[in-house]
mmCIF file with all atom_site columns, C-alpha atoms in Angstrom:
data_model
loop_
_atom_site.group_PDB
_atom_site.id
_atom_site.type_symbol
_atom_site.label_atom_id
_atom_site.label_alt_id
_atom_site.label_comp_id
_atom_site.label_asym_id
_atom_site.label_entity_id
_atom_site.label_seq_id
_atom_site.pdbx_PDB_ins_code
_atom_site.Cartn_x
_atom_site.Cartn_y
_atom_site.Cartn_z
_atom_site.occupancy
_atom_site.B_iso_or_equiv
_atom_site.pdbx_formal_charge
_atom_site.auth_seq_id
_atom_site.auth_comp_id
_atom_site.auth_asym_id
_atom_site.auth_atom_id
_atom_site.pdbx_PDB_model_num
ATOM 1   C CA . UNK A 1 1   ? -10.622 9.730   -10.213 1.00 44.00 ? 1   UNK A CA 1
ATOM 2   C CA . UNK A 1 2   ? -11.480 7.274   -13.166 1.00 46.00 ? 2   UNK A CA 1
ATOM 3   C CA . UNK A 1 3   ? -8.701  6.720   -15.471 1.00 52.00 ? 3   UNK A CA 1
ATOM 4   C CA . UNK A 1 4   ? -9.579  6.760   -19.523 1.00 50.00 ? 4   UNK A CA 1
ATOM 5   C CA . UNK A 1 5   ? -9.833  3.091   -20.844 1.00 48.00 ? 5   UNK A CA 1
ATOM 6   C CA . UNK A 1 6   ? -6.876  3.882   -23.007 1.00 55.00 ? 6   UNK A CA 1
ATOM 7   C CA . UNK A 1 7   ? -4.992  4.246   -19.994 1.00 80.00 ? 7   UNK A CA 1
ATOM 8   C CA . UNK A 1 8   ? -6.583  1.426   -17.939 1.00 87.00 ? 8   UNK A CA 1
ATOM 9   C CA . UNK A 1 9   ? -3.809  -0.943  -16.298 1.00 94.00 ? 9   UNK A CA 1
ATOM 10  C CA . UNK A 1 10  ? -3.399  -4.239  -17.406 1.00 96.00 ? 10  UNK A CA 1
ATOM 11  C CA . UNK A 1 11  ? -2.586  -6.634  -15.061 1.00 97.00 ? 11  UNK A CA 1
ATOM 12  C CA . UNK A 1 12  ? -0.521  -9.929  -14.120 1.00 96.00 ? 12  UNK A CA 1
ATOM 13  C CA . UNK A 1 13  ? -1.387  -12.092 -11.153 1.00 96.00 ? 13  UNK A CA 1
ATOM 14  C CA . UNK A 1 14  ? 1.446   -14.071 -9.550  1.00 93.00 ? 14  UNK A CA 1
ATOM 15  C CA . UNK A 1 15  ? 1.074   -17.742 -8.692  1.00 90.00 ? 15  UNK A CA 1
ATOM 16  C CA . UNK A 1 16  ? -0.023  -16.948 -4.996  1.00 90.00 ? 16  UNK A CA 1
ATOM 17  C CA . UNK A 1 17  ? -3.093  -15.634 -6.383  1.00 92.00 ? 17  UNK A CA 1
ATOM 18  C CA . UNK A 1 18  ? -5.954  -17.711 -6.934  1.00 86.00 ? 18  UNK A CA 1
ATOM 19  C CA . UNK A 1 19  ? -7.350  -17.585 -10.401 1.00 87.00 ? 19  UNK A CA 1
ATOM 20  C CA . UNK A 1 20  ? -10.599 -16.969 -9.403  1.00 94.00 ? 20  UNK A CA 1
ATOM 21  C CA . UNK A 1 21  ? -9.571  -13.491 -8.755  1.00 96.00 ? 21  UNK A CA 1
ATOM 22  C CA . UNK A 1 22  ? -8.610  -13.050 -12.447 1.00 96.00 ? 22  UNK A CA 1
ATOM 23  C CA . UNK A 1 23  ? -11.608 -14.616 -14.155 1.00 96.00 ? 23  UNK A CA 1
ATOM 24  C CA . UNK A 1 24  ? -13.845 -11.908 -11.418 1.00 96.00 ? 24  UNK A CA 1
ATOM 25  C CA . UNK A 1 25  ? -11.998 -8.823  -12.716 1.00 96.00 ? 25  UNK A CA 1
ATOM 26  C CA . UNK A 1 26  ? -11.902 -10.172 -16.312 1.00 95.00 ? 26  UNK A CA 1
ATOM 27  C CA . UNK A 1 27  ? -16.216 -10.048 -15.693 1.00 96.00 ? 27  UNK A CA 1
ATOM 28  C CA . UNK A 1 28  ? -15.697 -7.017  -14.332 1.00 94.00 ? 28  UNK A CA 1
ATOM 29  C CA . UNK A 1 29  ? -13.940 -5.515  -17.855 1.00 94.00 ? 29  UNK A CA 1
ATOM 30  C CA . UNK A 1 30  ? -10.625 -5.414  -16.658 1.00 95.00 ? 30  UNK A CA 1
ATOM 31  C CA . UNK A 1 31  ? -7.525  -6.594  -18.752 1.00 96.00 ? 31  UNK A CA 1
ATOM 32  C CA . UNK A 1 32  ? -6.609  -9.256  -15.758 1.00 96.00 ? 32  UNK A CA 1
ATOM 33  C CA . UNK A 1 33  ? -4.474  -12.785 -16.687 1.00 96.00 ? 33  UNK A CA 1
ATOM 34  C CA . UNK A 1 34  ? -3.110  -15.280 -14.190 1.00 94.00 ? 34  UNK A CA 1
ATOM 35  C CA . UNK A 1 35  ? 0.263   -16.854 -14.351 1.00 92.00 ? 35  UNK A CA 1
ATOM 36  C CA . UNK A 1 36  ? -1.867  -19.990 -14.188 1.00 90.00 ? 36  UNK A CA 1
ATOM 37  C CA . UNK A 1 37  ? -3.271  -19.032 -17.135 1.00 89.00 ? 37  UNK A CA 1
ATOM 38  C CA . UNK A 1 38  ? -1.136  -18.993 -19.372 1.00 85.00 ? 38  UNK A CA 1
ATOM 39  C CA . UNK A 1 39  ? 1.176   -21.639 -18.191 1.00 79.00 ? 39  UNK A CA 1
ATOM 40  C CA . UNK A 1 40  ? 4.167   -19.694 -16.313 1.00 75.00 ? 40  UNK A CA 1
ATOM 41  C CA . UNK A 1 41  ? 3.437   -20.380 -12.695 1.00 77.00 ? 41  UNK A CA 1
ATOM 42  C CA . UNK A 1 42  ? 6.514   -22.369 -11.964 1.00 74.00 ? 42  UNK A CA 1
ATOM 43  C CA . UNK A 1 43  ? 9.103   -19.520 -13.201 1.00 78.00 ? 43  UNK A CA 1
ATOM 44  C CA . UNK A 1 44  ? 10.789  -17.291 -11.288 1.00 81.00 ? 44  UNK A CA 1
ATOM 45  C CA . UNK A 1 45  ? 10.328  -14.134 -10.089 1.00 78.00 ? 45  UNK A CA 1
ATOM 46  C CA . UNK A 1 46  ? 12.718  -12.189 -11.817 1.00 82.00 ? 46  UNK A CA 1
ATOM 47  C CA . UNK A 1 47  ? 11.197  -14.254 -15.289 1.00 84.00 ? 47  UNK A CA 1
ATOM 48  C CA . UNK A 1 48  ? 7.605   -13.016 -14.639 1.00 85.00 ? 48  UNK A CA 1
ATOM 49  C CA . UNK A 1 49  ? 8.584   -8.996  -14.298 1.00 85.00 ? 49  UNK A CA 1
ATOM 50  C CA . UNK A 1 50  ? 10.169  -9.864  -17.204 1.00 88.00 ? 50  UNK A CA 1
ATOM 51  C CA . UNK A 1 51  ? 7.369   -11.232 -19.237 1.00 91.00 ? 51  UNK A CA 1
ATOM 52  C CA . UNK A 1 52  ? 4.937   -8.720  -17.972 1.00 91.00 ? 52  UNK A CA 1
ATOM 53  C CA . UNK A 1 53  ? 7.340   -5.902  -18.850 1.00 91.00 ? 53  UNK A CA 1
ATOM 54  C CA . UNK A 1 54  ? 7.160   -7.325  -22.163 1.00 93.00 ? 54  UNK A CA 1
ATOM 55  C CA . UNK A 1 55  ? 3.688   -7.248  -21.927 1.00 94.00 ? 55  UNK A CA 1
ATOM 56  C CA . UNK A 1 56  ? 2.843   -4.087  -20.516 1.00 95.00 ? 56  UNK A CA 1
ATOM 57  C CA . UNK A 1 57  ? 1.487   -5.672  -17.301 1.00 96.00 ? 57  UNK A CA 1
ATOM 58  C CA . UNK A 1 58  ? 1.562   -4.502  -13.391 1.00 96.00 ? 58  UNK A CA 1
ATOM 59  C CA . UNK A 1 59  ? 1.988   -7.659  -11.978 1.00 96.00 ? 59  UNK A CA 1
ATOM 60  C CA . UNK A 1 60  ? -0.136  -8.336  -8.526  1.00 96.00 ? 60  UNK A CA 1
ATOM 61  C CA . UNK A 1 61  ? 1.728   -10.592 -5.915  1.00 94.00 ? 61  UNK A CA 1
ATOM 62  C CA . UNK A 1 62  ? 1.179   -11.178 -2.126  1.00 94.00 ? 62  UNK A CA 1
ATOM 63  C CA . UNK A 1 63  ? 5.527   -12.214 -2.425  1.00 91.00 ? 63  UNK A CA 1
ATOM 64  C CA . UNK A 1 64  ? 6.252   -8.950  -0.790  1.00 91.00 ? 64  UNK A CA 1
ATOM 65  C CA . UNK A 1 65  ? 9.542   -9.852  0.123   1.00 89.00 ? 65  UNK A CA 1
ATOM 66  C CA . UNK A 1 66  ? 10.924  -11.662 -3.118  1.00 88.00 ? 66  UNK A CA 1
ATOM 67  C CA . UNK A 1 67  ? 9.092   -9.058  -5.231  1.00 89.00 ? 67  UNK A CA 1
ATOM 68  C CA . UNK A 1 68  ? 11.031  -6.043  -3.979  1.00 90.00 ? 68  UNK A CA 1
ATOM 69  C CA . UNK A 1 69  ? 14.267  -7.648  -4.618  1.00 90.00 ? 69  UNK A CA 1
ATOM 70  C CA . UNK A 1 70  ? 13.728  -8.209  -8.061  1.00 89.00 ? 70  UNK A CA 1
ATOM 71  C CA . UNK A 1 71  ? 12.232  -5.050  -8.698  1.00 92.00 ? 71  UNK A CA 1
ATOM 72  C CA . UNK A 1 72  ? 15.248  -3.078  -7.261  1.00 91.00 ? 72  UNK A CA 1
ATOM 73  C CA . UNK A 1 73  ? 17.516  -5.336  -8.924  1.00 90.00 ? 73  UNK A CA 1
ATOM 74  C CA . UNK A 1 74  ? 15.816  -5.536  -12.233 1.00 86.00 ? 74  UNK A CA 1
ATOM 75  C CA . UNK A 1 75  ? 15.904  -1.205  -12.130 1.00 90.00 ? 75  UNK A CA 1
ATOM 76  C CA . UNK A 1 76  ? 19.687  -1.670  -10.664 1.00 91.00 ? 76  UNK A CA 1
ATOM 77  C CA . UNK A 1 77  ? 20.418  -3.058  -13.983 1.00 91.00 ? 77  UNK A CA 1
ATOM 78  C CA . UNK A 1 78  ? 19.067  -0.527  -16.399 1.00 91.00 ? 78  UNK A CA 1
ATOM 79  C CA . UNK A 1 79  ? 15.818  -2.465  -16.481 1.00 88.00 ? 79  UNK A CA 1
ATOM 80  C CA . UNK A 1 80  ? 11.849  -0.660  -16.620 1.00 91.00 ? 80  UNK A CA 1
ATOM 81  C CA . UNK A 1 81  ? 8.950   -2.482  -15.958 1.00 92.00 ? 81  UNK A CA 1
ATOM 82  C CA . UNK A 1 82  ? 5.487   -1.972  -15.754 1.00 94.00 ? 82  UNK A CA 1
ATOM 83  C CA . UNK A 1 83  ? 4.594   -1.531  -12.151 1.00 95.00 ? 83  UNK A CA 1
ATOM 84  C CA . UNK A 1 84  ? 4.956   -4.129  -9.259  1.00 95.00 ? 84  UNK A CA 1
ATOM 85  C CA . UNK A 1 85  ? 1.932   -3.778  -6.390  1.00 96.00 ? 85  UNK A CA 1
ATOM 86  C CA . UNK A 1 86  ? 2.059   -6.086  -3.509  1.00 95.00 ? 86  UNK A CA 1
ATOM 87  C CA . UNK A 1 87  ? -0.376  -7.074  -0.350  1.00 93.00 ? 87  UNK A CA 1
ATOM 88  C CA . UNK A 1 88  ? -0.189  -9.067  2.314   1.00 92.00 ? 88  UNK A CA 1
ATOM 89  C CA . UNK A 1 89  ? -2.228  -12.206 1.631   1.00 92.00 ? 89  UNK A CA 1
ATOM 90  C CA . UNK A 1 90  ? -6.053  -11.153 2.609   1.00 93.00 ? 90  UNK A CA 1
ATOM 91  C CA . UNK A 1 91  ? -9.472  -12.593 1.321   1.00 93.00 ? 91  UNK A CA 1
ATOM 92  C CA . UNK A 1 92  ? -10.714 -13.152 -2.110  1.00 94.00 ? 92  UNK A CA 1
ATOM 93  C CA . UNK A 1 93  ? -13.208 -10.226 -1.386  1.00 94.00 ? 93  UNK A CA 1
ATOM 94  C CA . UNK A 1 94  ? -10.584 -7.027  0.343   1.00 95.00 ? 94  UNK A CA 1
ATOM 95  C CA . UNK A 1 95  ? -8.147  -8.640  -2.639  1.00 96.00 ? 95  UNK A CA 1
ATOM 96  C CA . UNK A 1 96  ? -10.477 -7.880  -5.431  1.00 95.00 ? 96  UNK A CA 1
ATOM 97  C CA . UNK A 1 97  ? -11.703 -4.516  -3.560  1.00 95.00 ? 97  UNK A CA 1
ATOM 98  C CA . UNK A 1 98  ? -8.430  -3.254  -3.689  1.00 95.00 ? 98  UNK A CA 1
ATOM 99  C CA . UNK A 1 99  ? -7.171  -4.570  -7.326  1.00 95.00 ? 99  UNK A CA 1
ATOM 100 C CA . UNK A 1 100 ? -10.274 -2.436  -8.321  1.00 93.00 ? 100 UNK A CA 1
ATOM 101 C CA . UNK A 1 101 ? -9.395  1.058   -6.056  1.00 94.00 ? 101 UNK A CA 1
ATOM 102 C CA . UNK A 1 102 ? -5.604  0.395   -7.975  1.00 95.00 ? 102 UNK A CA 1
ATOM 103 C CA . UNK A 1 103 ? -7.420  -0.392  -11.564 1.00 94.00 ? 103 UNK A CA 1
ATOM 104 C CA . UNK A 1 104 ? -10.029 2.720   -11.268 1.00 91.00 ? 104 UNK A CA 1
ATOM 105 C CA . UNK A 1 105 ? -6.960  5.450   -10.098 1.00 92.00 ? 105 UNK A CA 1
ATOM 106 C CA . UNK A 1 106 ? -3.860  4.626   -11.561 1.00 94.00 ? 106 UNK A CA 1
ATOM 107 C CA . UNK A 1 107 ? -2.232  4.322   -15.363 1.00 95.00 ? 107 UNK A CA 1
ATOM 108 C CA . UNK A 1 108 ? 0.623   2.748   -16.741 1.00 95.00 ? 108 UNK A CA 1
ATOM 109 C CA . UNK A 1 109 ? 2.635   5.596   -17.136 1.00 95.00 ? 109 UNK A CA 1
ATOM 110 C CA . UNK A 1 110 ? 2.102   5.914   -12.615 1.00 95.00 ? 110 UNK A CA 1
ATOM 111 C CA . UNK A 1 111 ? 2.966   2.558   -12.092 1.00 96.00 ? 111 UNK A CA 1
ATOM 112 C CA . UNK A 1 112 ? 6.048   2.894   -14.442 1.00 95.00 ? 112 UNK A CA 1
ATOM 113 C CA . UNK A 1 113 ? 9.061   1.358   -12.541 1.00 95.00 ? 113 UNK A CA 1
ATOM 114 C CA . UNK A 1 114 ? 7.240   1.497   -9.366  1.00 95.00 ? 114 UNK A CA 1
ATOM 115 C CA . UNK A 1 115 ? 6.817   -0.707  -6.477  1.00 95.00 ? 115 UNK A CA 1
ATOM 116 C CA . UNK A 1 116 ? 3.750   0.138   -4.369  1.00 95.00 ? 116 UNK A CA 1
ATOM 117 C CA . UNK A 1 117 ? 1.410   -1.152  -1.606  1.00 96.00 ? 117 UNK A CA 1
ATOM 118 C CA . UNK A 1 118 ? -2.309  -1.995  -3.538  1.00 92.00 ? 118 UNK A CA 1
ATOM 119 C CA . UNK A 1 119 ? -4.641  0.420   -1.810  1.00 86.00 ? 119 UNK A CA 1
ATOM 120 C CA . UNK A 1 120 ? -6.740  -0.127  0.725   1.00 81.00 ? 120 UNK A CA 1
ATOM 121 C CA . UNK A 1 121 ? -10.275 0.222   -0.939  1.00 60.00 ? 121 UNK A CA 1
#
């Protein structure tokens, strides 16, 4: 089910992520930025939820592993963000599939403090 462009995710891709992928959704008319992009690949994890809680931005990472930690830490310590989705590192293509299948069915408010699995398209 489409979600209402008021309610469309905006979204954060970690440093794993090639920028390409950003730029393709951004043609697409998605809200989509790259760590690269605006100059905070380098930071940690724990700065980038963070900055895209700030921001109101799920952030997109293939750092499964580092990822989870931070987002049951950052919850742990009275923290919300704005939605953590991971993959296992796949090709440009099934990446931006799937980024779309999350983009077209989910809002914010579902990806509120969550840490989920991007769908398989």
């Amino acid at each position: 089910m489409p979600v209402s462009e008021r309610e469309t995710l905006r979204l954060l891709l970690d440093a794993h992520i090639h920028v390409r992928a950003a730029k393709i959704l951004r043609l697409r008319g998605f809200d989509v930025i790259s760590v690269w992009e605006i100059g905070r690949q380098a930071l940690p994890d724990e700065a980038h939820v963070a900055w895209a809680a700030e921001n109101g931005r799920c952030i997109i990472t293939y750092n499964v592993a580092h990822f989870s930690r931070a987002h049951y830490r950052w919850l742990a310590e009275g923290g919300h963000h704005s939605g953590i989705a991971v993959c296992k590192q796949i090709g440009l293509r099934e990446f931006l599939r799937r980024c779309h299948a999350l983009l077209r069915t989910h809002t914010p408010a579902m990806v509120r403090d969550q840490f989920l699995w991007l769908p398989s398209a």
